[in-house]
Short mmCIF file of C-alpha atoms in Angstrom, two decimals:
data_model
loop_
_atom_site.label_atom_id
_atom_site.label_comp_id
_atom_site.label_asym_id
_atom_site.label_seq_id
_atom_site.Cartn_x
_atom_site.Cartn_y
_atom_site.Cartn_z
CA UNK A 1 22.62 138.36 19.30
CA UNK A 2 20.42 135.82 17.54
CA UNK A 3 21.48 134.83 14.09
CA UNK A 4 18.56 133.31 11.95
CA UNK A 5 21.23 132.08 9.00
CA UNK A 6 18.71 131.06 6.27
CA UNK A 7 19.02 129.36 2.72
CA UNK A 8 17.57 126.99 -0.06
CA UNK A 9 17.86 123.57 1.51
CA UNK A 10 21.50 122.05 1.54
CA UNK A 11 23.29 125.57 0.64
CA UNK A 12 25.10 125.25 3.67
CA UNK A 13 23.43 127.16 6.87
CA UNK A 14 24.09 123.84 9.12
CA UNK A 15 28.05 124.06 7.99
CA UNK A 16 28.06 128.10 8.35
CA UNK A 17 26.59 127.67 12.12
CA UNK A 18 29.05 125.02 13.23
CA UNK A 19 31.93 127.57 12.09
CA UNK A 20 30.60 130.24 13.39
CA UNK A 21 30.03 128.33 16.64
CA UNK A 22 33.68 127.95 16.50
CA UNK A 23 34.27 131.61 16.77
CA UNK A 24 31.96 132.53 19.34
CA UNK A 25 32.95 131.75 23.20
CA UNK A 26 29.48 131.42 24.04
CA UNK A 27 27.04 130.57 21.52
CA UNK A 28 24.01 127.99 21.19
CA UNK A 29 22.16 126.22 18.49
CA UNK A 30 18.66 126.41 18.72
CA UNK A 31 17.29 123.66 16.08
CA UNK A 32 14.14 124.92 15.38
CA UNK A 33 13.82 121.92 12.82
CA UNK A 34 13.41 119.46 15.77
CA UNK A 35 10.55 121.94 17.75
CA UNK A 36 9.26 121.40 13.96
CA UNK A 37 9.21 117.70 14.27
CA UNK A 38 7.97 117.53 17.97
CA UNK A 39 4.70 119.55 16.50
CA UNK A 40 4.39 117.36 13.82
CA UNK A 41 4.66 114.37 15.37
CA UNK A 42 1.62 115.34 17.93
CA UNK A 43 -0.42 116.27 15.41
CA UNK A 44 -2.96 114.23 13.67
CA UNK A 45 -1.91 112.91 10.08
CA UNK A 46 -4.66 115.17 8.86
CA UNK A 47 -3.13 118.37 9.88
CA UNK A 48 0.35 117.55 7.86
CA UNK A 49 1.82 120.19 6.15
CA UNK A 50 5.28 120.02 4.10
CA UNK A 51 7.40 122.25 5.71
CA UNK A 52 6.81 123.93 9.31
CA UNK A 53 6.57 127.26 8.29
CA UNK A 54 2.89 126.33 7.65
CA UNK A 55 2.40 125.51 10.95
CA UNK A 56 1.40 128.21 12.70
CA UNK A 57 1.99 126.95 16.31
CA UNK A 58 5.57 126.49 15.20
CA UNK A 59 6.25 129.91 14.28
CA UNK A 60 4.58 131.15 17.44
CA UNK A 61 6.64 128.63 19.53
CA UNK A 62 9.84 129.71 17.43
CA UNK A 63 8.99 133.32 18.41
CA UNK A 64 8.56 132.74 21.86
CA UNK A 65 11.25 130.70 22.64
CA UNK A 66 14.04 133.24 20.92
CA UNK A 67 12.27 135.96 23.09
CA UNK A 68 12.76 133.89 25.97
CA UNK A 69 16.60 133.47 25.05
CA UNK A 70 17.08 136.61 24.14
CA UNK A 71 16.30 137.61 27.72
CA UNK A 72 17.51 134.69 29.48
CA UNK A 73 20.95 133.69 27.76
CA UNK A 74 23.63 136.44 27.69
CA UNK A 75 25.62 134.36 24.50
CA UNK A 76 25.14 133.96 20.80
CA UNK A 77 21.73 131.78 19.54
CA UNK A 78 22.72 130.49 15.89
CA UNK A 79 19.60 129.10 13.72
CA UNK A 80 20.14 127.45 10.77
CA UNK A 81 16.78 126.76 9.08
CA UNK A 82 15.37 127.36 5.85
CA UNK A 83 12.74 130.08 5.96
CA UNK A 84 10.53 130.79 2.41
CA UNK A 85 7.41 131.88 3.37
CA UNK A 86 7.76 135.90 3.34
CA UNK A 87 5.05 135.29 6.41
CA UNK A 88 7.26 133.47 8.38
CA UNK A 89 10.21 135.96 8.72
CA UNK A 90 7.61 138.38 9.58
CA UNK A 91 5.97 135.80 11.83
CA UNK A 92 9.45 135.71 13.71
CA UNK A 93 12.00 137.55 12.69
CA UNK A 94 10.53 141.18 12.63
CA UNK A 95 8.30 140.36 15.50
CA UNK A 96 11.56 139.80 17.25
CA UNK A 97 12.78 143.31 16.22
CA UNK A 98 9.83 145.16 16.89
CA UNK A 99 10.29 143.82 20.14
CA UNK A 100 13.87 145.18 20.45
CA UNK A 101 15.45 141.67 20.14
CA UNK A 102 18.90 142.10 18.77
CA UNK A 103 18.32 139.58 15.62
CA UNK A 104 19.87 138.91 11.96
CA UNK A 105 18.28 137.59 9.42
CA UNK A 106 21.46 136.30 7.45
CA UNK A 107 20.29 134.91 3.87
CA UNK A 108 22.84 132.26 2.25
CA UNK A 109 23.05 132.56 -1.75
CA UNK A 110 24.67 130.58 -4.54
CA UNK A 111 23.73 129.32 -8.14
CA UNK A 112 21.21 126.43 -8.64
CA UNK A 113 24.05 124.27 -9.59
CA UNK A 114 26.21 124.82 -6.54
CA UNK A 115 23.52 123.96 -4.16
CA UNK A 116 22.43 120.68 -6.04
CA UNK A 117 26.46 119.80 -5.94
CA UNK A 118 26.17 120.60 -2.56
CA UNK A 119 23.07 118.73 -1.68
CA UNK A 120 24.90 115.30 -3.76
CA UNK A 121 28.11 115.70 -1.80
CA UNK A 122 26.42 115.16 1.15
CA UNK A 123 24.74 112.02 -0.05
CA UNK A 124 21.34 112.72 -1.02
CA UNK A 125 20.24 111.43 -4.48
CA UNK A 126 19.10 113.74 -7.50
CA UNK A 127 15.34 113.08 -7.12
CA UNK A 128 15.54 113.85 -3.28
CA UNK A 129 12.80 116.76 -1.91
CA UNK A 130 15.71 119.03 -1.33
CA UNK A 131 16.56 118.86 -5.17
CA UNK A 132 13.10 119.47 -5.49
CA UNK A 133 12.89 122.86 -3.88
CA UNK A 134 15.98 124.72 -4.87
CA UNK A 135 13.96 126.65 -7.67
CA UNK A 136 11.40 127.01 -5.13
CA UNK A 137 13.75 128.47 -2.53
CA UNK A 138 16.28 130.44 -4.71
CA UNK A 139 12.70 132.93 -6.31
CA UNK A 140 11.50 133.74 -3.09
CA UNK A 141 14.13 133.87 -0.87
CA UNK A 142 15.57 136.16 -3.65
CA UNK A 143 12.46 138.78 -2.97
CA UNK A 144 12.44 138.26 0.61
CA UNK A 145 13.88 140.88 3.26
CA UNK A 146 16.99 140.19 5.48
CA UNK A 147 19.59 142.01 7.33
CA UNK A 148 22.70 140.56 5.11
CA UNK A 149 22.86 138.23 1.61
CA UNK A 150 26.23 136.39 1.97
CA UNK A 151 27.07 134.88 -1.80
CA UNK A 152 28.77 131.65 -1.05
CA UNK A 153 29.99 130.43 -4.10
CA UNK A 154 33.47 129.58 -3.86
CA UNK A 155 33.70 130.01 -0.12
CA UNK A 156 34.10 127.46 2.49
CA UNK A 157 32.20 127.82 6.10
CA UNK A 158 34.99 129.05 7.57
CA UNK A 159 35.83 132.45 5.52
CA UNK A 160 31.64 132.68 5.35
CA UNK A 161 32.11 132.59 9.13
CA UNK A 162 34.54 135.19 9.55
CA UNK A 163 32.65 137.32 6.84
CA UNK A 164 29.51 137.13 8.53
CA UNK A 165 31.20 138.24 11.84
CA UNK A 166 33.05 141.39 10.66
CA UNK A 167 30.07 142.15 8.64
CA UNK A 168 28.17 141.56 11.69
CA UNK A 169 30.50 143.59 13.91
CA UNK A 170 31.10 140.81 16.21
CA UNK A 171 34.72 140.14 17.39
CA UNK A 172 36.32 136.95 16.48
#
């Protein structure tokens, strides 16, 4: 199964995956944050855009690749990457489905303040561009489709990990 765990930025998805990780025998990350940087950085400065999803060779690359792994890899692909664009899940994520790729779309929630706490606590600084989009992310991500909303409030990666898995139905 692939596992797209998304989120405002800092909420936890990198955290959730590394527990989950833990749980599952055979698992991989696929960082689709560093395919985002390799397009990027062989693009022209002209063609920068501030977050991947408005790339559109990096959604079709995303797409691909998970297709590929879906067929190829008999384990557990865990991506932790913010996703707002309502375009983009559909870009990947139900593209996926429609091609009978076994897929969640796992959405990460908490309060504004809890992820700005969490986005200090891991040494950023208040003006930071994470702090910047948590409004942002929070309003659409609210409106946006997925498979499961896990609140996290209160929670630490591990019980969010063994939540996600029964909820899931995969054994622990």
């Amino acid at each position: 199964m692939i596992i797209w765990i998304n989120g405002p930025y800092g909420i936890g998805k990198s955290a959730l995956t590394a527990a989950l990780q833990n749980h599952l025998q055979e698992s991989f990350i696929f960082d689709a944050e560093r395919l985002g940087d390799a397009i990027r950085e062989n693009m022209p400065g002209s063609f920068f855009r501030e977050t991947f999803e408005e790339y559109p060779l990096w959604l079709e690359t995303c797409q691909s690749l998970l297709k590929a792994l879906s067929q190829d890899y008999s384990g557990h692909v865990l991506i932790p990457m913010t996703l707002i664009r309502p375009g983009s899940v559909a870009a990947i994520v139900d593209r996926l489905k429609a091609q009978q790729v076994d897929i969640a779309h796992v959405m990460l929630e908490a309060s504004h303040e809890t992820v700005r706490q969490r986005i200090l606590a891991r040494g950023e600084e208040e003006d930071c561009w994470c702090m910047a989009q948590i409004d942002r992310c929070l309003e659409a991500q609210r409106e946006m489709t997925c498979d499961q909303r896990l609140w996290t409030e209160g929670k630490n990666p591990e019980e969010l990990a063994r939540e996600l898995l029964g909820r899931l139905g995969i054994p622990q």
